[in-house]
Tab-separated table of C-alpha atoms in Angstrom:
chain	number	residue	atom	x	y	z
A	1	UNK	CA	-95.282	84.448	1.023
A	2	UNK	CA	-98.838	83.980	0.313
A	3	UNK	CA	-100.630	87.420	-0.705
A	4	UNK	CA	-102.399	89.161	2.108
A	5	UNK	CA	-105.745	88.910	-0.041
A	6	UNK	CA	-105.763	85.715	0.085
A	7	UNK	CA	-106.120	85.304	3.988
A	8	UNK	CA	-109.346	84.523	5.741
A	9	UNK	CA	-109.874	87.413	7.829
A	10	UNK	CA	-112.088	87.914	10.929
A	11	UNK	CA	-114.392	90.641	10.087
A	12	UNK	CA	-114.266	92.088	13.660
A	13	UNK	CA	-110.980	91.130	15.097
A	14	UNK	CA	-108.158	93.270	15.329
A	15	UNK	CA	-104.567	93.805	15.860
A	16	UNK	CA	-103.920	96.816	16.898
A	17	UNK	CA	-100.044	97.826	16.818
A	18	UNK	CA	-99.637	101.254	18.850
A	19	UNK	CA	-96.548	103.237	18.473
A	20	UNK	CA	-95.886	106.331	21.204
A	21	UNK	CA	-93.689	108.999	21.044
A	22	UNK	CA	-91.658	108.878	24.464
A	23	UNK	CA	-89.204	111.585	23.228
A	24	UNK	CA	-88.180	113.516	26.117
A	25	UNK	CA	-87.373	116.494	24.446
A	26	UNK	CA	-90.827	116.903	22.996
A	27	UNK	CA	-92.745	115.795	26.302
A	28	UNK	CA	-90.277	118.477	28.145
A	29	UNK	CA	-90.811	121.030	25.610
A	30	UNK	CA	-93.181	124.382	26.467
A	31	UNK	CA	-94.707	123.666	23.127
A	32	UNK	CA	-97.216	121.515	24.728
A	33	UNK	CA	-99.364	121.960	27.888
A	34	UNK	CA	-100.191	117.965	27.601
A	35	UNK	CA	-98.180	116.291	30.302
A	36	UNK	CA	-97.142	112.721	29.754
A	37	UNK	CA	-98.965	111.502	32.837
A	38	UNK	CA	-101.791	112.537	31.210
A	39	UNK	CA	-101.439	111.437	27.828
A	40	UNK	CA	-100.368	107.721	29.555
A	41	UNK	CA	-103.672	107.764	31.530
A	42	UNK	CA	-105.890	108.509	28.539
A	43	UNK	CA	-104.039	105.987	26.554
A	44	UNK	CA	-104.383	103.117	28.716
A	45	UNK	CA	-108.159	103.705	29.256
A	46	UNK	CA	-108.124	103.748	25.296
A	47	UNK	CA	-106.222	100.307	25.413
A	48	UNK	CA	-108.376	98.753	27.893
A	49	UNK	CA	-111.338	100.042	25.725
A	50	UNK	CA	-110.121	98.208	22.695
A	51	UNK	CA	-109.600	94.801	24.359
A	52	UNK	CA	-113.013	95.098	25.843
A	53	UNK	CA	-114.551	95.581	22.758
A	54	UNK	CA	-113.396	92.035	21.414
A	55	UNK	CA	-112.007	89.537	23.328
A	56	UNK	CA	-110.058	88.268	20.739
A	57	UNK	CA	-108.366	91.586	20.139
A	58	UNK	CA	-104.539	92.142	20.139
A	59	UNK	CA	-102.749	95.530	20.984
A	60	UNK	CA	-98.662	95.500	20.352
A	61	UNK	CA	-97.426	98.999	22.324
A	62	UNK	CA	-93.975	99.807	20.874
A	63	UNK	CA	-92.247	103.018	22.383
A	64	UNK	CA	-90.765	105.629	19.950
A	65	UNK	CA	-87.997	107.151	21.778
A	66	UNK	CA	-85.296	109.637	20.218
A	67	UNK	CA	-82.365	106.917	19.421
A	68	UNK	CA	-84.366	103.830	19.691
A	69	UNK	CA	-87.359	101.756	19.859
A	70	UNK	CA	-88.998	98.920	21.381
A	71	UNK	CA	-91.994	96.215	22.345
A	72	UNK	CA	-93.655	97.345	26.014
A	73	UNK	CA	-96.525	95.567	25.623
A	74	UNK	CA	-98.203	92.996	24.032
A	75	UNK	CA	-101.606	91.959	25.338
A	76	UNK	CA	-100.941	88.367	24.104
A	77	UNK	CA	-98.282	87.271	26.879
A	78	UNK	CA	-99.576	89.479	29.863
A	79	UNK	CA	-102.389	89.252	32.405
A	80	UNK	CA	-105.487	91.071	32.511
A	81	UNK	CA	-105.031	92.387	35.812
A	82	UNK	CA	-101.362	93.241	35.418
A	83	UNK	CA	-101.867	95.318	32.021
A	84	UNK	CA	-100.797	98.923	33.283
A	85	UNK	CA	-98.448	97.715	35.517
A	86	UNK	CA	-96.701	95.783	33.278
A	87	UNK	CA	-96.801	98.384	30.460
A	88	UNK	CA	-95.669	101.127	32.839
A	89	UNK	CA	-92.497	99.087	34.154
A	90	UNK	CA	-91.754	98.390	30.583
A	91	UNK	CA	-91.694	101.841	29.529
A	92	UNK	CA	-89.732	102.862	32.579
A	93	UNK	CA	-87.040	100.793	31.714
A	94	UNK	CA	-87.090	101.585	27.927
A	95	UNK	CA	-87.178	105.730	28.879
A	96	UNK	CA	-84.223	104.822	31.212
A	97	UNK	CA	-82.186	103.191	28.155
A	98	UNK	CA	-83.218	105.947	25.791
A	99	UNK	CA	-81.831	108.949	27.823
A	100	UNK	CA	-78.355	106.723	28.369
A	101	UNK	CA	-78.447	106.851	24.734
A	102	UNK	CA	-78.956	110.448	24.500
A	103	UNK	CA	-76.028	111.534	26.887
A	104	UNK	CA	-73.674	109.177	25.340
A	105	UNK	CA	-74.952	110.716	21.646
A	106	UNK	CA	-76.558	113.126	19.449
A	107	UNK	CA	-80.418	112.577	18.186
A	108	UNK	CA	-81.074	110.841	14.918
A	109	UNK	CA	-80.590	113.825	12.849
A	110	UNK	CA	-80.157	117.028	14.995
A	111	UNK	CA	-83.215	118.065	15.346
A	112	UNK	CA	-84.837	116.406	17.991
A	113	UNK	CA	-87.453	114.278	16.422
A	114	UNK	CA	-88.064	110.426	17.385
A	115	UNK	CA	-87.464	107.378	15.666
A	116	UNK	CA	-90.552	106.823	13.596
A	117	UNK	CA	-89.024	104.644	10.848
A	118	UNK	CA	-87.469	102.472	13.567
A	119	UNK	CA	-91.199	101.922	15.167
A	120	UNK	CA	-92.910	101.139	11.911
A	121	UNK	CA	-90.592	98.662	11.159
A	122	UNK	CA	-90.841	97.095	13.856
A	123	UNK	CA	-94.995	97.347	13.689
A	124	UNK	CA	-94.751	95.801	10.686
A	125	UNK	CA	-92.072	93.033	10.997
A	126	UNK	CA	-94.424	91.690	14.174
A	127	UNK	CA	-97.569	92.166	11.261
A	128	UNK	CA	-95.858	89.632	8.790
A	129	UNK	CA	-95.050	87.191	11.740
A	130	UNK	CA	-98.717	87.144	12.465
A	131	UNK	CA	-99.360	86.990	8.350
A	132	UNK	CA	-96.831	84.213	8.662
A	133	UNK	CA	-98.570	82.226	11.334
A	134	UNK	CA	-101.911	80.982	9.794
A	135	UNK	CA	-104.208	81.786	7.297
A	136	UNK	CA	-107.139	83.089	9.996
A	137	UNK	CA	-105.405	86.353	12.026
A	138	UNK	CA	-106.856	89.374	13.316
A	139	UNK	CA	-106.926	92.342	10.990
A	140	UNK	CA	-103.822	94.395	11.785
A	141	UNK	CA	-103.383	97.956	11.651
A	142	UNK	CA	-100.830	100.727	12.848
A	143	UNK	CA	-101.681	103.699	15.121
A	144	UNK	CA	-98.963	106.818	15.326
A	145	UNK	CA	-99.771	109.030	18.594
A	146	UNK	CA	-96.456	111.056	17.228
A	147	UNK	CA	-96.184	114.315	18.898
A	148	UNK	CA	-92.185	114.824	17.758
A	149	UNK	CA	-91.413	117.061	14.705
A	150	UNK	CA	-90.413	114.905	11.308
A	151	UNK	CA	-87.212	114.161	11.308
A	152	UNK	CA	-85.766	114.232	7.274
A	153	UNK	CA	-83.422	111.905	7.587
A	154	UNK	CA	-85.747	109.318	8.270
A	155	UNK	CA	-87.203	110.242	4.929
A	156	UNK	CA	-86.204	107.618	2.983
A	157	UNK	CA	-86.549	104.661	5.865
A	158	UNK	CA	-90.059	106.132	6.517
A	159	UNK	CA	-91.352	106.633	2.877
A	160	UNK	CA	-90.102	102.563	2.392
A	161	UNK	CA	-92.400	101.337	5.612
A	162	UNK	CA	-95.505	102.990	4.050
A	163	UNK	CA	-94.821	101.581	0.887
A	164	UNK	CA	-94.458	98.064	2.715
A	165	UNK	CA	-97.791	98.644	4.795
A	166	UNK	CA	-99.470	99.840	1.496
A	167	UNK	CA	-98.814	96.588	-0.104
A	168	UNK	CA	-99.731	94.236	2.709
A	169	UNK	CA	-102.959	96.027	3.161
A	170	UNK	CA	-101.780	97.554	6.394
A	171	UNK	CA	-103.628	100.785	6.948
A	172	UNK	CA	-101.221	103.411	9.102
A	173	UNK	CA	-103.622	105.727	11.353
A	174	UNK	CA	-102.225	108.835	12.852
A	175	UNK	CA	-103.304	111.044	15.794
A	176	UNK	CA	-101.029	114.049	16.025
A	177	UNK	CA	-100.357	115.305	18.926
A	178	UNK	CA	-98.195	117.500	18.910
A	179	UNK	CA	-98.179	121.382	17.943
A	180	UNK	CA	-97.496	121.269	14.118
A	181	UNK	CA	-98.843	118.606	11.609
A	182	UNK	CA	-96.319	116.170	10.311
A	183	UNK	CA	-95.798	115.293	6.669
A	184	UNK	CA	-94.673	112.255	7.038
A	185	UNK	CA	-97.971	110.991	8.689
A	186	UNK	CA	-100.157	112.908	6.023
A	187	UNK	CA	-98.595	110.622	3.492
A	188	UNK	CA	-98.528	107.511	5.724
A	189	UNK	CA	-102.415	107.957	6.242
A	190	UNK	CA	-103.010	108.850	2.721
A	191	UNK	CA	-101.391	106.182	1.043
A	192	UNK	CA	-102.376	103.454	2.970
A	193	UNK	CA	-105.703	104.239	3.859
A	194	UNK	CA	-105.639	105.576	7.582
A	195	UNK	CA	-107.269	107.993	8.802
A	196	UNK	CA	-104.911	110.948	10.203
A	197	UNK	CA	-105.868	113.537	12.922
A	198	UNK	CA	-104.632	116.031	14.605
A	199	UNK	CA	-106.877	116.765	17.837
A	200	UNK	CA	-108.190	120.446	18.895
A	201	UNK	CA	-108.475	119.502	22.237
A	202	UNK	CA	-105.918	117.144	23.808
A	203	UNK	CA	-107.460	116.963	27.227
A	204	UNK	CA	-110.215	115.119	25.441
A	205	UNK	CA	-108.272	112.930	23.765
A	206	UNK	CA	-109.680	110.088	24.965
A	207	UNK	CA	-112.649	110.820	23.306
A	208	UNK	CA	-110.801	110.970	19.784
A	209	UNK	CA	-109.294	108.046	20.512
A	210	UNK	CA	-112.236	105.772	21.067
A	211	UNK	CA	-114.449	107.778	18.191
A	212	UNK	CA	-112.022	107.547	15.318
A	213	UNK	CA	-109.346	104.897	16.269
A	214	UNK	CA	-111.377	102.050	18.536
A	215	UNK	CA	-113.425	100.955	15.393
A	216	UNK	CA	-112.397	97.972	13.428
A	217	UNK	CA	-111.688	97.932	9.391
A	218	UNK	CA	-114.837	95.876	8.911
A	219	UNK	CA	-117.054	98.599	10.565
A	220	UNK	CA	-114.932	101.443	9.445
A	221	UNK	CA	-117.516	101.369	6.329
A	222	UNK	CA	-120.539	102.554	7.776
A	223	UNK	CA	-118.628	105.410	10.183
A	224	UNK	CA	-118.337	108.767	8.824
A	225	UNK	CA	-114.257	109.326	9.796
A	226	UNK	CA	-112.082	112.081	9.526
A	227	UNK	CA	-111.041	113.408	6.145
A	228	UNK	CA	-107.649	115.027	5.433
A	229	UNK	CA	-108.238	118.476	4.621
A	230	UNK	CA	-104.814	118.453	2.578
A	231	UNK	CA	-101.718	116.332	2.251
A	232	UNK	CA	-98.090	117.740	2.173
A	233	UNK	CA	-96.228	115.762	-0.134
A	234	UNK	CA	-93.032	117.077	-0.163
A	235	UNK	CA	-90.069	115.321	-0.456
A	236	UNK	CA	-86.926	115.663	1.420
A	237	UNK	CA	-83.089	115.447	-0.349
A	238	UNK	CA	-80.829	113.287	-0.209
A	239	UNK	CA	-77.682	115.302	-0.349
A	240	UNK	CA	-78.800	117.715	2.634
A	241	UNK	CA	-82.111	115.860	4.198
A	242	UNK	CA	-84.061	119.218	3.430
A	243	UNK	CA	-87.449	119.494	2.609
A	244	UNK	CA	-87.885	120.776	-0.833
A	245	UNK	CA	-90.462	122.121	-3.431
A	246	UNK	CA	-88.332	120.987	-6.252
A	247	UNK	CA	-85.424	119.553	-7.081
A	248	UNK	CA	-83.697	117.037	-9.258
A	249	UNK	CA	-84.330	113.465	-9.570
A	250	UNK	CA	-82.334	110.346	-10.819
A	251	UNK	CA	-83.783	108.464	-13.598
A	252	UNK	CA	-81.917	105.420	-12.421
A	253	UNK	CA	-82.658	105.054	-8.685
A	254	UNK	CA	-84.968	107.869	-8.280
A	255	UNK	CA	-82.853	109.794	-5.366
A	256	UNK	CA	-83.777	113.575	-4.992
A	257	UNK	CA	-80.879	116.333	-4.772
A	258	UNK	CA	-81.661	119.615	-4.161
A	259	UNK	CA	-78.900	120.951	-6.303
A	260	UNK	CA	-77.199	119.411	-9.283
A	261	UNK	CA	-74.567	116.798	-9.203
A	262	UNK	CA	-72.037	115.526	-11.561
A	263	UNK	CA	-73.216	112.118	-10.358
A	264	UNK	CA	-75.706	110.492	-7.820
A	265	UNK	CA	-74.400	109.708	-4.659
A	266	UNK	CA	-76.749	106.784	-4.356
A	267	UNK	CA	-76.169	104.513	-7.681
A	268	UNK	CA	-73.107	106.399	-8.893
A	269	UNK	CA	-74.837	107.547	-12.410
A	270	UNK	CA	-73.509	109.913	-13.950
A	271	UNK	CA	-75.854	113.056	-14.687
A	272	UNK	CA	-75.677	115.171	-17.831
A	273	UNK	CA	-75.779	119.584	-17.848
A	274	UNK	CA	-79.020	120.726	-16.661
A	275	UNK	CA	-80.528	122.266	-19.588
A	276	UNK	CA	-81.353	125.761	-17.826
A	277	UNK	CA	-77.557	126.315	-18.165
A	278	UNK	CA	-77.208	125.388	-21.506
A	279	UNK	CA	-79.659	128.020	-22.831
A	280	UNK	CA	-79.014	131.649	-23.331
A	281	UNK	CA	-81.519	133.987	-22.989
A	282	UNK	CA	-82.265	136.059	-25.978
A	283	UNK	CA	-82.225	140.328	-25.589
A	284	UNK	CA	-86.029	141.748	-26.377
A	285	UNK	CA	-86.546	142.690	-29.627
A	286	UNK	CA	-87.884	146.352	-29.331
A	287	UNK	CA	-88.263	146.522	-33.112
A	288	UNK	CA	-85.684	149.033	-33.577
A	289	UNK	CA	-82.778	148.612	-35.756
């Protein structure tokens, strides 16, 4: 594949992929005062915004639910004067299929979060088709409006799509909507280049949307964005799918247990004594004999 740096990019032309958390359990959830009907009209005034800005600009909507994930929209094969109405019959149909999926069986991991990792793959599958279809394309990048606690064991899936985007130039922006930060966005944002944010006021979120996230990459340089204040980078294990301070780490496949193991579960080395039980600690000397 020929490297992404070696593309002729439009300086002001985007391609905007959109991922949106339609996880029922969050949007039902007394944690948030932010309907959906609201968050949906905000959003699609932000999505007409960016296509007005650039008539050459792309936007991709892909819905995050809590067992799956799909395309809704995708400004290239619909009508301007159909946009919400095809977006909103889309993402009736795909919120229909998601909560067969949750009566029939559990969440991802038990703990209610959506399908991130599914989403960014997907974002970023459609990015390399668009890599792969000339060397003059829009400028892609990723926006998260994630609301859903991480989920950690998506970990691994998640932490291998950021590395992906970070190589392909692919910046991953995040607006965080939901009650608590989330981890796995910090990193996403940091590592790739994004800008992450986590609004104070979600009835204006409109506003945030069009200030931070309606800007292309080109212009991105002379704007004075949102900084993250810090970055959690904690990992989670792969024995337990915990989020730890420390732990132990293969030196073969670089897996992370939270407890030792007589082998790795993920190559199948085999792991000597850790050396804290090997040592014995010595009495005080007092200096009496």
């Amino acid at each position: 594949m020929t490297p992404v740096s070696s593309k002729q990019y439009a300086d002001d032309v985007s391609l905007l992929m959109v991922l949106i958390d339609t996880n029922p359990l969050f949007w039902s959830s007394t944690a948030t005062s932010f309907s959906f009907p609201k968050f949906l009209s905000q959003f699609l005034s932000f999505l007409n915004s960016i296509l007005l800005l650039n008539q050459l600009n792309q936007v991709v909507v892909i819905a995050t639910g809590l067992n799956s994930c799909d395309y809704i929209y995708d400004s290239s094969l619909s009508h301007t004067n159909q946009r919400a109405e095809t977006l909103l019959q889309k993402l009736e149909e795909f919120v229909y299929k998601d909560e067969k999926l949750i009566n029939k069986n559990d969440s991802v991991n038990g703990v209610g979060s959506s399908l991130l990792s599914g989403s960014l793959s997907m974002a970023l599958c459609y990015i390399q088709r668009v890599f792969r279809s000339g060397s003059l394309h829009p400028q892609p990048r990723i926006l998260c409006l994630h609301g859903s606690q991480d989920g950690p064991g998506q970990y691994v899936a998640i932490m291998n799509s950021i590395f992906s985007a970070q190589r392909s130039m692919v910046p991953i922006d995040s607006c965080v909507i939901g009650s608590q930060n989330s981890a796995f966005l910090q990193q996403a944002s940091y590592i790739t280049g994004g800008v992450y944010l986590k609004p104070q006021y979600l009835d204006g979120l409109f506003q945030y949307l069009t200030t931070v996230f309606a800007t292309d990459l080109h212009s991105r340089s002379f704007l004075q964005l949102p900084k993250p204040v810090g970055v959690d980078f904690r990992a989670s294990c792969f024995c337990h799918k915990n989020t730890i301070d420390m732990g132990y780490i293969c030196s073969v496949c670089l897996s992370i247990f939270c407890k030792h193991h007589q082998k790795c579960s993920t190559c199948g080395s085999a792991f000597g004594q850790p050396q804290t039980s090997n040592l014995k600690r010595k009495a005080p000397d007092n200096g009496n004999d």
